[in-house]
Coordinates of C-alpha atoms and ligand atoms in Angstrom, one line a residue:
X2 CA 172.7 -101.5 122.7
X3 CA 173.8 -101.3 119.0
X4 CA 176.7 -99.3 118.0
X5 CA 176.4 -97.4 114.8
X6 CA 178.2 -96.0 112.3
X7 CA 177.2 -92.8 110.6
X8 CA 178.8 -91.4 107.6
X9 CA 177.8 -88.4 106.3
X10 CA 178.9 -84.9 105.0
X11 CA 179.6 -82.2 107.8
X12 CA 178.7 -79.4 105.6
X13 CA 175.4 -76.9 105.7
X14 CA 173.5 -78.8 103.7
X15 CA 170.2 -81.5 104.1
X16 CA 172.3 -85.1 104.1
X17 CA 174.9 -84.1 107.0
X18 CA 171.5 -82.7 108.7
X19 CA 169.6 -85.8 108.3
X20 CA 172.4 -88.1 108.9
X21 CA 172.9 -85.8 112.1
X22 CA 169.7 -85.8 113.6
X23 CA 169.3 -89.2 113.5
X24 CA 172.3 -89.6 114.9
X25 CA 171.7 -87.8 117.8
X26 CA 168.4 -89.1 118.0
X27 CA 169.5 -92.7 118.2
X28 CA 171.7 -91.6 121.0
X29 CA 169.2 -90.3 123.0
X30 CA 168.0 -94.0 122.1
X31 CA 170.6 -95.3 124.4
X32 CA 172.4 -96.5 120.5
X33 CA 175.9 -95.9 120.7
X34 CA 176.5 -93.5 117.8
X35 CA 180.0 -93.1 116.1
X36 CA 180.1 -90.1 113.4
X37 CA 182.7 -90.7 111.0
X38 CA 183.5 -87.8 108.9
X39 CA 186.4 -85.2 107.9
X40 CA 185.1 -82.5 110.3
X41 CA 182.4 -82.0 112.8
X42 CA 178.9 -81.8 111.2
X43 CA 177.3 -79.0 111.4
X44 CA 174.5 -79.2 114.0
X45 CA 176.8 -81.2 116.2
X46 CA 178.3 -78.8 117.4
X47 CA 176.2 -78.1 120.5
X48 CA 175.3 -81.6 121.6
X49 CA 177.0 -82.9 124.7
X50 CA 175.9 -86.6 124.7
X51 CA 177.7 -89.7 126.2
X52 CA 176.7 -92.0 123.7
X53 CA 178.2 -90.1 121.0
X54 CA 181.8 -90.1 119.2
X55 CA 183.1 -87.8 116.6
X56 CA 186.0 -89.9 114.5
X57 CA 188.0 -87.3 112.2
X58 CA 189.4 -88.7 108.7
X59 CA 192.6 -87.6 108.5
X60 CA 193.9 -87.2 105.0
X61 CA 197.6 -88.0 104.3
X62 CA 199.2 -85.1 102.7
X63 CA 201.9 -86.9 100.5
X64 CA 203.4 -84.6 97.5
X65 CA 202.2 -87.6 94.9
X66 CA 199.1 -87.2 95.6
X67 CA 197.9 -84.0 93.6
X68 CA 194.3 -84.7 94.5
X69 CA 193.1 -85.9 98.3
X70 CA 192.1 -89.8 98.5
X71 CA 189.5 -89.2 100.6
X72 CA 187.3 -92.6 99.6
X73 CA 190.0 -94.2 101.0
X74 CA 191.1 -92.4 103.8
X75 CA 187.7 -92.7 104.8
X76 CA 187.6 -96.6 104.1
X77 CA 190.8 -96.8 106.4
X78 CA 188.8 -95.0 109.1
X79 CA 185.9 -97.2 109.2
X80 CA 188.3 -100.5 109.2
X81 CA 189.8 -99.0 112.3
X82 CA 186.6 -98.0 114.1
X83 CA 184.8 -100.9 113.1
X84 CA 187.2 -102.9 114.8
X85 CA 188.3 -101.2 117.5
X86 CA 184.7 -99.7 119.0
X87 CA 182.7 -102.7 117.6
X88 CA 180.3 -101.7 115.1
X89 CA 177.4 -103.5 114.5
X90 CA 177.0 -101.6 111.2
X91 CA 178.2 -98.7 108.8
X92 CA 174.9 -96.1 107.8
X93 CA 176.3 -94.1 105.0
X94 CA 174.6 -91.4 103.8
X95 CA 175.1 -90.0 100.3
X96 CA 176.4 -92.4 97.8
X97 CA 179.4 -90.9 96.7
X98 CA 182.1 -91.8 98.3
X99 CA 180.5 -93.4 101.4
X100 CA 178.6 -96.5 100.0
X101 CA 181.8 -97.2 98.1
X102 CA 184.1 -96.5 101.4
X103 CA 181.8 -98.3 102.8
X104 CA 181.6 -101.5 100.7
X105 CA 185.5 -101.3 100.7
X106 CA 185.7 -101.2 104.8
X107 CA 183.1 -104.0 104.6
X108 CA 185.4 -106.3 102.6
X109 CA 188.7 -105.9 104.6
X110 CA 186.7 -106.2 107.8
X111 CA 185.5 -109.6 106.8
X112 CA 188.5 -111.1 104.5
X113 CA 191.0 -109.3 106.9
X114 CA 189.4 -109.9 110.3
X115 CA 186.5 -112.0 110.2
X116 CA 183.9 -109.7 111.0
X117 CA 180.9 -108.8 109.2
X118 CA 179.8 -105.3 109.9
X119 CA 176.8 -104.3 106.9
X120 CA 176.4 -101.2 105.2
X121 CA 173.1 -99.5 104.7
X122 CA 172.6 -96.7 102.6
X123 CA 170.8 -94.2 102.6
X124 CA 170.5 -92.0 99.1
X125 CA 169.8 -88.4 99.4
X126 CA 169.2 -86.7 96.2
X127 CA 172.3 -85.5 93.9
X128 CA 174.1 -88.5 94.8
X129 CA 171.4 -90.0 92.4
X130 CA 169.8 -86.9 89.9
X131 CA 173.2 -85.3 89.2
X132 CA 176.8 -85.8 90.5
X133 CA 176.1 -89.6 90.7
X134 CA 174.9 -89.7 86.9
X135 CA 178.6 -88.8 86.2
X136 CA 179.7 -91.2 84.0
X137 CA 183.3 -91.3 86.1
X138 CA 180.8 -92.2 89.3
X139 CA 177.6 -94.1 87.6
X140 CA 179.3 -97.6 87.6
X141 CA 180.1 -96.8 91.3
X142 CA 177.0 -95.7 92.4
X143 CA 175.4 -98.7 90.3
X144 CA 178.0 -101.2 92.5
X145 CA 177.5 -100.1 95.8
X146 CA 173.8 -99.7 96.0
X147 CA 173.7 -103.3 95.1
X148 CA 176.3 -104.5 97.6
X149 CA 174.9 -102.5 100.2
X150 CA 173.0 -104.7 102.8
X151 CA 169.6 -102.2 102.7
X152 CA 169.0 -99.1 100.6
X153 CA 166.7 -96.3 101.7
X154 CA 165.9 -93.2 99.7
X155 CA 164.3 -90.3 101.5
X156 CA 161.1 -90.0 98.6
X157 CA 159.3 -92.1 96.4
X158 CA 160.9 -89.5 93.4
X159 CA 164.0 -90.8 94.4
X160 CA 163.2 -94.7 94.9
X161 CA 161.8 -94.2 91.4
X162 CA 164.7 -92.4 89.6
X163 CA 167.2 -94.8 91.0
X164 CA 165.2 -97.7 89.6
X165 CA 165.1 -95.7 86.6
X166 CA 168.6 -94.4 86.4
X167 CA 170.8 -97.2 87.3
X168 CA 168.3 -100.3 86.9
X169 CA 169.4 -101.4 90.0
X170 CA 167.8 -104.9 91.1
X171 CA 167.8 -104.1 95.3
X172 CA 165.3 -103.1 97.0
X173 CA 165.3 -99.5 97.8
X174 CA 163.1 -98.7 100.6
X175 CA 161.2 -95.3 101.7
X176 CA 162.1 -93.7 104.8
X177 CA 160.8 -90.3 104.0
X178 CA 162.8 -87.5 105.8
X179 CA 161.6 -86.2 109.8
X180 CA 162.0 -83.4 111.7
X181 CA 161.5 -82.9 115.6
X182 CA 158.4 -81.0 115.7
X183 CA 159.4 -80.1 119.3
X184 CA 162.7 -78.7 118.6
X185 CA 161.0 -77.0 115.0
X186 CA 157.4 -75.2 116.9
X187 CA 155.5 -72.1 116.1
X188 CA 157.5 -69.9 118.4
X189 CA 157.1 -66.0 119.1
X190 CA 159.8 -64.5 116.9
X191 CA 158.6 -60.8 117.2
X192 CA 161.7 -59.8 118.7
X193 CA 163.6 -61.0 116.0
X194 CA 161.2 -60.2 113.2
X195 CA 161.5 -56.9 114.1
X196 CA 164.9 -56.0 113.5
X197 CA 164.7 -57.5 109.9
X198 CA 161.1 -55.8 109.2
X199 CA 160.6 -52.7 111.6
X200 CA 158.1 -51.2 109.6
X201 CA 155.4 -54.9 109.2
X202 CA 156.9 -55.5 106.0
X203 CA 156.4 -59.0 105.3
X204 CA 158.7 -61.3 105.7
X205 CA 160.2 -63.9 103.1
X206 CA 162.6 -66.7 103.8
X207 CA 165.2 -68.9 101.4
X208 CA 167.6 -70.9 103.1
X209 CA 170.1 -73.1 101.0
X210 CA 173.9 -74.0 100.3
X211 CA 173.2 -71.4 97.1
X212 CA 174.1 -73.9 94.8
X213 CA 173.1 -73.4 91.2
X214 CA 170.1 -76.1 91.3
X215 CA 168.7 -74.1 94.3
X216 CA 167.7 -70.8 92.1
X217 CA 168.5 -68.7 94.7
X218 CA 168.3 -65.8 92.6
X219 CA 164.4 -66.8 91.9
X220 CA 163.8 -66.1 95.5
X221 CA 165.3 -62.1 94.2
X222 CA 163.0 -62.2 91.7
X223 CA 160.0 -63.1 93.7
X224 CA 160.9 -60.3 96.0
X225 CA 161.1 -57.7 93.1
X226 CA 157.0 -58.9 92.0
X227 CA 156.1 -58.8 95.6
X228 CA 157.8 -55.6 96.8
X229 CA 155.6 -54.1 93.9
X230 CA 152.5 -54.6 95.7
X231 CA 153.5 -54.1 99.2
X232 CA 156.2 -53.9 101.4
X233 CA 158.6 -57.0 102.0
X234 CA 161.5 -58.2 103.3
X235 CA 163.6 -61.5 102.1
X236 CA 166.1 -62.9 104.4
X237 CA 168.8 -65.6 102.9
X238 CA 170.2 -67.6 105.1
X239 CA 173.1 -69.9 104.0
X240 CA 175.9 -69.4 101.8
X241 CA 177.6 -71.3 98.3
X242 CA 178.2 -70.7 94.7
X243 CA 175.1 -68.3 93.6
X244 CA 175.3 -66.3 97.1
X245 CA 177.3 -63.3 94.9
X246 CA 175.1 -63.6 92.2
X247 CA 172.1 -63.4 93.9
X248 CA 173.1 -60.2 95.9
X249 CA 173.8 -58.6 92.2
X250 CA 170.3 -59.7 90.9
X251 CA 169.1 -58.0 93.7
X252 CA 171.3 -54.6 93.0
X253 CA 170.3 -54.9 89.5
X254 CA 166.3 -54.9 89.8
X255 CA 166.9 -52.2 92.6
X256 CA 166.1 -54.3 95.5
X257 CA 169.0 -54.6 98.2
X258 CA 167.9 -52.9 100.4
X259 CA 164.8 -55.3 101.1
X260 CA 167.2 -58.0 101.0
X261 CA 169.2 -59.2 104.0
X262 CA 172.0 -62.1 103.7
X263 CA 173.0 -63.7 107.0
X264 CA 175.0 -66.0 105.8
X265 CA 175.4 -69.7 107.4
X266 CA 173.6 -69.4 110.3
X267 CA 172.0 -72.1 112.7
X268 CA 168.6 -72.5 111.7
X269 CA 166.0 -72.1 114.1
X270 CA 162.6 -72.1 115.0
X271 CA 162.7 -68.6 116.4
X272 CA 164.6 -67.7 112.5
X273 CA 161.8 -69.9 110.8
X274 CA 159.2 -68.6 112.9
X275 CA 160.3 -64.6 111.6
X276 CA 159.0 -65.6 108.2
X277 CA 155.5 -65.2 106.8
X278 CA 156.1 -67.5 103.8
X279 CA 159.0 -70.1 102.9
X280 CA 160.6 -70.0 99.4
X281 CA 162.2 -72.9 97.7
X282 CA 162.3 -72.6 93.9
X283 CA 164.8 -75.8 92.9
X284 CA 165.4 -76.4 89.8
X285 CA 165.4 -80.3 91.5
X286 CA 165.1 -81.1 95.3
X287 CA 164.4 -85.0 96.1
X288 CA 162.9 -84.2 99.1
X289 CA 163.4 -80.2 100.7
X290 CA 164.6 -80.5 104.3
X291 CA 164.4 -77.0 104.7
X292 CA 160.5 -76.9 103.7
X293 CA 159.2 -79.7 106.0
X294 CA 161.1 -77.6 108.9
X295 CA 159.6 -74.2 108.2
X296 CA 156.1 -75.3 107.7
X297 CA 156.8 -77.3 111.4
X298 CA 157.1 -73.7 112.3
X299 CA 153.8 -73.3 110.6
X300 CA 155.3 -71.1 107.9
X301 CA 154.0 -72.0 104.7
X302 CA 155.9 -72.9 101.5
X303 CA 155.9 -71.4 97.9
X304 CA 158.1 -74.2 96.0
X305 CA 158.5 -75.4 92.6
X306 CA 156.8 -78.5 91.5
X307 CA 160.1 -81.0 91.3
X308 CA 161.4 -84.0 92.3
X309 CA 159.8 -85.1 95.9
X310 CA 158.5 -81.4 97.1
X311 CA 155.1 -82.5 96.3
X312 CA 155.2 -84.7 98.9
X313 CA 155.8 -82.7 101.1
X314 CA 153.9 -79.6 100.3
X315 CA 150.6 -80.0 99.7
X316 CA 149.6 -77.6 97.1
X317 CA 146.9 -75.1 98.3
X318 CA 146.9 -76.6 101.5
X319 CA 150.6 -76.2 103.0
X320 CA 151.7 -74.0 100.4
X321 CA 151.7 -73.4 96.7
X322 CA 153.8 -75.1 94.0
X323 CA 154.7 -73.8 90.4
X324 CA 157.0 -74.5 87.4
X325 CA 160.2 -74.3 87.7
X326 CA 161.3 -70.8 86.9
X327 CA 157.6 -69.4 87.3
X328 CA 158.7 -66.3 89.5
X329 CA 155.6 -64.0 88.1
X330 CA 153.6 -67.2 89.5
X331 CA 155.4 -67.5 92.7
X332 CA 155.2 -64.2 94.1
X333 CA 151.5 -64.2 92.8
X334 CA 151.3 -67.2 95.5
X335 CA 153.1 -65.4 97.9
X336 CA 150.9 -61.8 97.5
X337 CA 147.8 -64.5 98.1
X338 CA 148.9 -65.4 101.3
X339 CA 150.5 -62.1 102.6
X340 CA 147.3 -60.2 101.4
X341 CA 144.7 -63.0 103.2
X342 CA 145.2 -63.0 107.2
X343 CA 142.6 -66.1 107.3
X344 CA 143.9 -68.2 104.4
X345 CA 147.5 -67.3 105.8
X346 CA 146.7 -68.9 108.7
X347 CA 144.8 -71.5 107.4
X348 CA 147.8 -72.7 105.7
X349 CA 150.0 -72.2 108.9
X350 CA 147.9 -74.6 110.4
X351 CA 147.9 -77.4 107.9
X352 CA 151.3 -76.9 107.4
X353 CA 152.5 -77.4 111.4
X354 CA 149.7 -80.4 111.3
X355 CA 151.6 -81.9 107.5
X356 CA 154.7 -81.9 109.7
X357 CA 153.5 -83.5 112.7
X358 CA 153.1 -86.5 109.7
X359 CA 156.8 -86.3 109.5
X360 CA 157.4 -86.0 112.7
X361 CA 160.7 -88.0 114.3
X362 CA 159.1 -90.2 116.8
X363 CA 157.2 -91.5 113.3
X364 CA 160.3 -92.1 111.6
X365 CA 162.9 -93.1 113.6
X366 CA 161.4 -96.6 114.2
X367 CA 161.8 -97.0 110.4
X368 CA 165.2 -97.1 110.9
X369 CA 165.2 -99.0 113.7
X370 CA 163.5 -101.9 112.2
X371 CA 165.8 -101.7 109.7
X372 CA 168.8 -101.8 111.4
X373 CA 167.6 -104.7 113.1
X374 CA 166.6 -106.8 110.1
X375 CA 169.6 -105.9 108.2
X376 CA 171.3 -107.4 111.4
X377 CA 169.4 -110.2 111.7
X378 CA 170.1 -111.3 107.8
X379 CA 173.8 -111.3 108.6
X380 CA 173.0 -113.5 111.7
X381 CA 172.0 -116.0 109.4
X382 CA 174.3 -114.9 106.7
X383 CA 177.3 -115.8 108.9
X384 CA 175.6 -119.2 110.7
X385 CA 175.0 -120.2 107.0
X386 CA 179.0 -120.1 106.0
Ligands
GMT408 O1 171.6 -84.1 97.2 C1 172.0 -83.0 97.5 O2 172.0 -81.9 96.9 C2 172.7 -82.9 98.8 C3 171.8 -82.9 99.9 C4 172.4 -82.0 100.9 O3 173.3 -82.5 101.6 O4 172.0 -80.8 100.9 O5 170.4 -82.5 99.7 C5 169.5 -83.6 99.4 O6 169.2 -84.2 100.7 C6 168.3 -83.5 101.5 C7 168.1 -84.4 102.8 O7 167.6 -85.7 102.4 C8 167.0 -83.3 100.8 O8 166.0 -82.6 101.7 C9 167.3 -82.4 99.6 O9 166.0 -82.2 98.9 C10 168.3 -83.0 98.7 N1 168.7 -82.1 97.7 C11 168.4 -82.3 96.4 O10 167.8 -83.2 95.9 C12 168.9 -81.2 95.5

């Protein structure tokens, strides 16, 4: 069986999930699956699976260096695992720095020592629509994507605005984001719902890395319209940048106590199952992880219109979408379905059966296929030298 080589972030955050359920999902694959990273990612933690290997980047801590190197401690890394546990190829995901740590690995691997290991990467959203438009990483991002022996991009937004953005010539193909609609069910969370609502309030749920582009404090906002009308509850789950900010919004229009932050916690189905209604109000999302995973749960969504949440949630169907910033509209979305037992659950439905669409038995063959094709090209790559 193949051995792979994942590279991804370890943090709370969509990429390192991705990047880690397919991992694991491969290994259950009988793939031999070799996560290459500076710390455990984040819904590792639990797994206990033969075929899988956790390879720590260590980063040399030498007084010149005033900032860490990790591109290329993380090159280095995948020279020596490459090498020594036979990789039949590198699957970064996130552009910056692992396509170029990548690309770098891939060239000492063949000049050095004569083997040919490709890269495939997969793009994930800010790598492209913010941090990668930096014009210190552009030229980077620009370089590696072309070098890199298959490109995948988890929407068609995001296909499009690379084409767009960095006039790449590659092909860049779709392999929409999954979830394991097993794992991710409608599940009886009364127990739990109960000690964040006692009283039937209902229910709202954000989880994010509370970065600024999330709008965290939106969800506060949409709380504050709701809570107006009837009584609700908004759970946060996650933690980041806006976290403090968003607990002061919430102080400020004179709703803490409704609000409860939990802070980085594993998410669940039981947790996702404790909400009546999902809220993710980026100010840009390529795809929304966490969306596709509640409404799995059968909780519907109330997003913003941006980037590649549309195709996801299926406005008036799976959820509702608005413009950015629309709170007044939001919670009006939200007070729709909280106030409507049959259209809640009308929406429940089509959101569990929009998921099944996404569903990881669907997906993971995409990537299989391509891992295969990508290996068969070098095949003839390296006959034809
Ligand atoms: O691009 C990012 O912001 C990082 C990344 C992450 O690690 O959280 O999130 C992106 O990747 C997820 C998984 O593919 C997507 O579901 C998120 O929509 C996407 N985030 C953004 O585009 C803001």
């Amino acid at each position: 069986m193949l051995r792979i080589g994942i590279v991804c972030y370890p943090t709370y955050g969509g990429s390192g999930v991705v990047a880690t359920e397919l991992g694991k999902a491969l290994a259950r694959r009988g793939y031999q699956v070799h996560f290459i990273t500076y710390a455990l990612p984040w819904r590792l933690e639990a797994v206990q699976d033969s075929n899988i290997f956790f390879h720590e980047v260590e980063l040399p801590n030498y007084p010149l260096f005033e900032f860490q190197l990790y591109s290329l401690a993380l090159a280095g890394k995948l020279v020596d695992v490459a090498r020594y546990e036979g990789l039949d190829l590198i699957h970064a995901h996130y552009a910056i720095p692992h396509a170029v740590s990548g690309f770098l690995a891939k060239q000492i691997l063949w000049e050095h020592h004569g083997i040919s290991v490709p890269v495939i990467t997969t793009l994930h959203g800010t790598d492209i629509t913010l941090v990668g438009l930096e014009p210190s990483f552009a030229p980077l991002v620009r370089f590696s994507l072309e070098h890199s022996d298959a490109v995948t991009a988890v929407s068609k937004f995001l296909v499009e605005k690379t084409r767009h953005q960095f006039q790449v010539n590659c092909p860049i193909e779709h392999i929409p984001n999954f979830v394991d609609t097993h794992a991710f069910a409608p599940t009886d969370a009364r127990t739990l719902r109960a000690q964040f609502a006692p009283n039937g309030e209902a229910v709202l749920l954000h989880v994010s890395n509370f970065r600024p582009l999330k709008r965290a404090p939106d969800t506060v906002r949409i709380l504050a319209e709701v809570v107006q009308v009837m009584p609700a509850k908004l759970l946060l789950v996650g933690d980041g940048p806006e976290r403090s900010e968003t607990e002061r919004l919430a102080r400020e229009l004179g709703v803490a106590e409704h609000v409860r932050c939990l802070g980085k916690q594993p998410v669940t189905a039981e947790l996702l199952s404790a909400a009546d209604v999902f809220l993710l109000p980026s100010q840009s999302e390529s795809f929304g992880l966490a969306a596709l995973e509640a409404m799995s749960c059968g909780v519907p969504v109330v997003a913003t219109s941006v980037g590649g949440i549309p195709e996801v949630v299926l406005h008036g169907e799976t959820g509702f979408l608005a413009e950015l910033g629309d709170t007044e509209r939001m919670a009006r979305y939200c007070l729709e379905l909280l106030t409507n037992r049959r259209k809640w659950e009308h929406f429940s439905r089509r959101a569990r059966q929009r998921a099944l669409e996404f569903d990881l038995a669907r997906i993971l063959p995409r990537y299989e296929q391509l891992y295969q094709s990508v290996l068969e090209q070098r095949a003839l790559n390296v006959r034809s030298l």
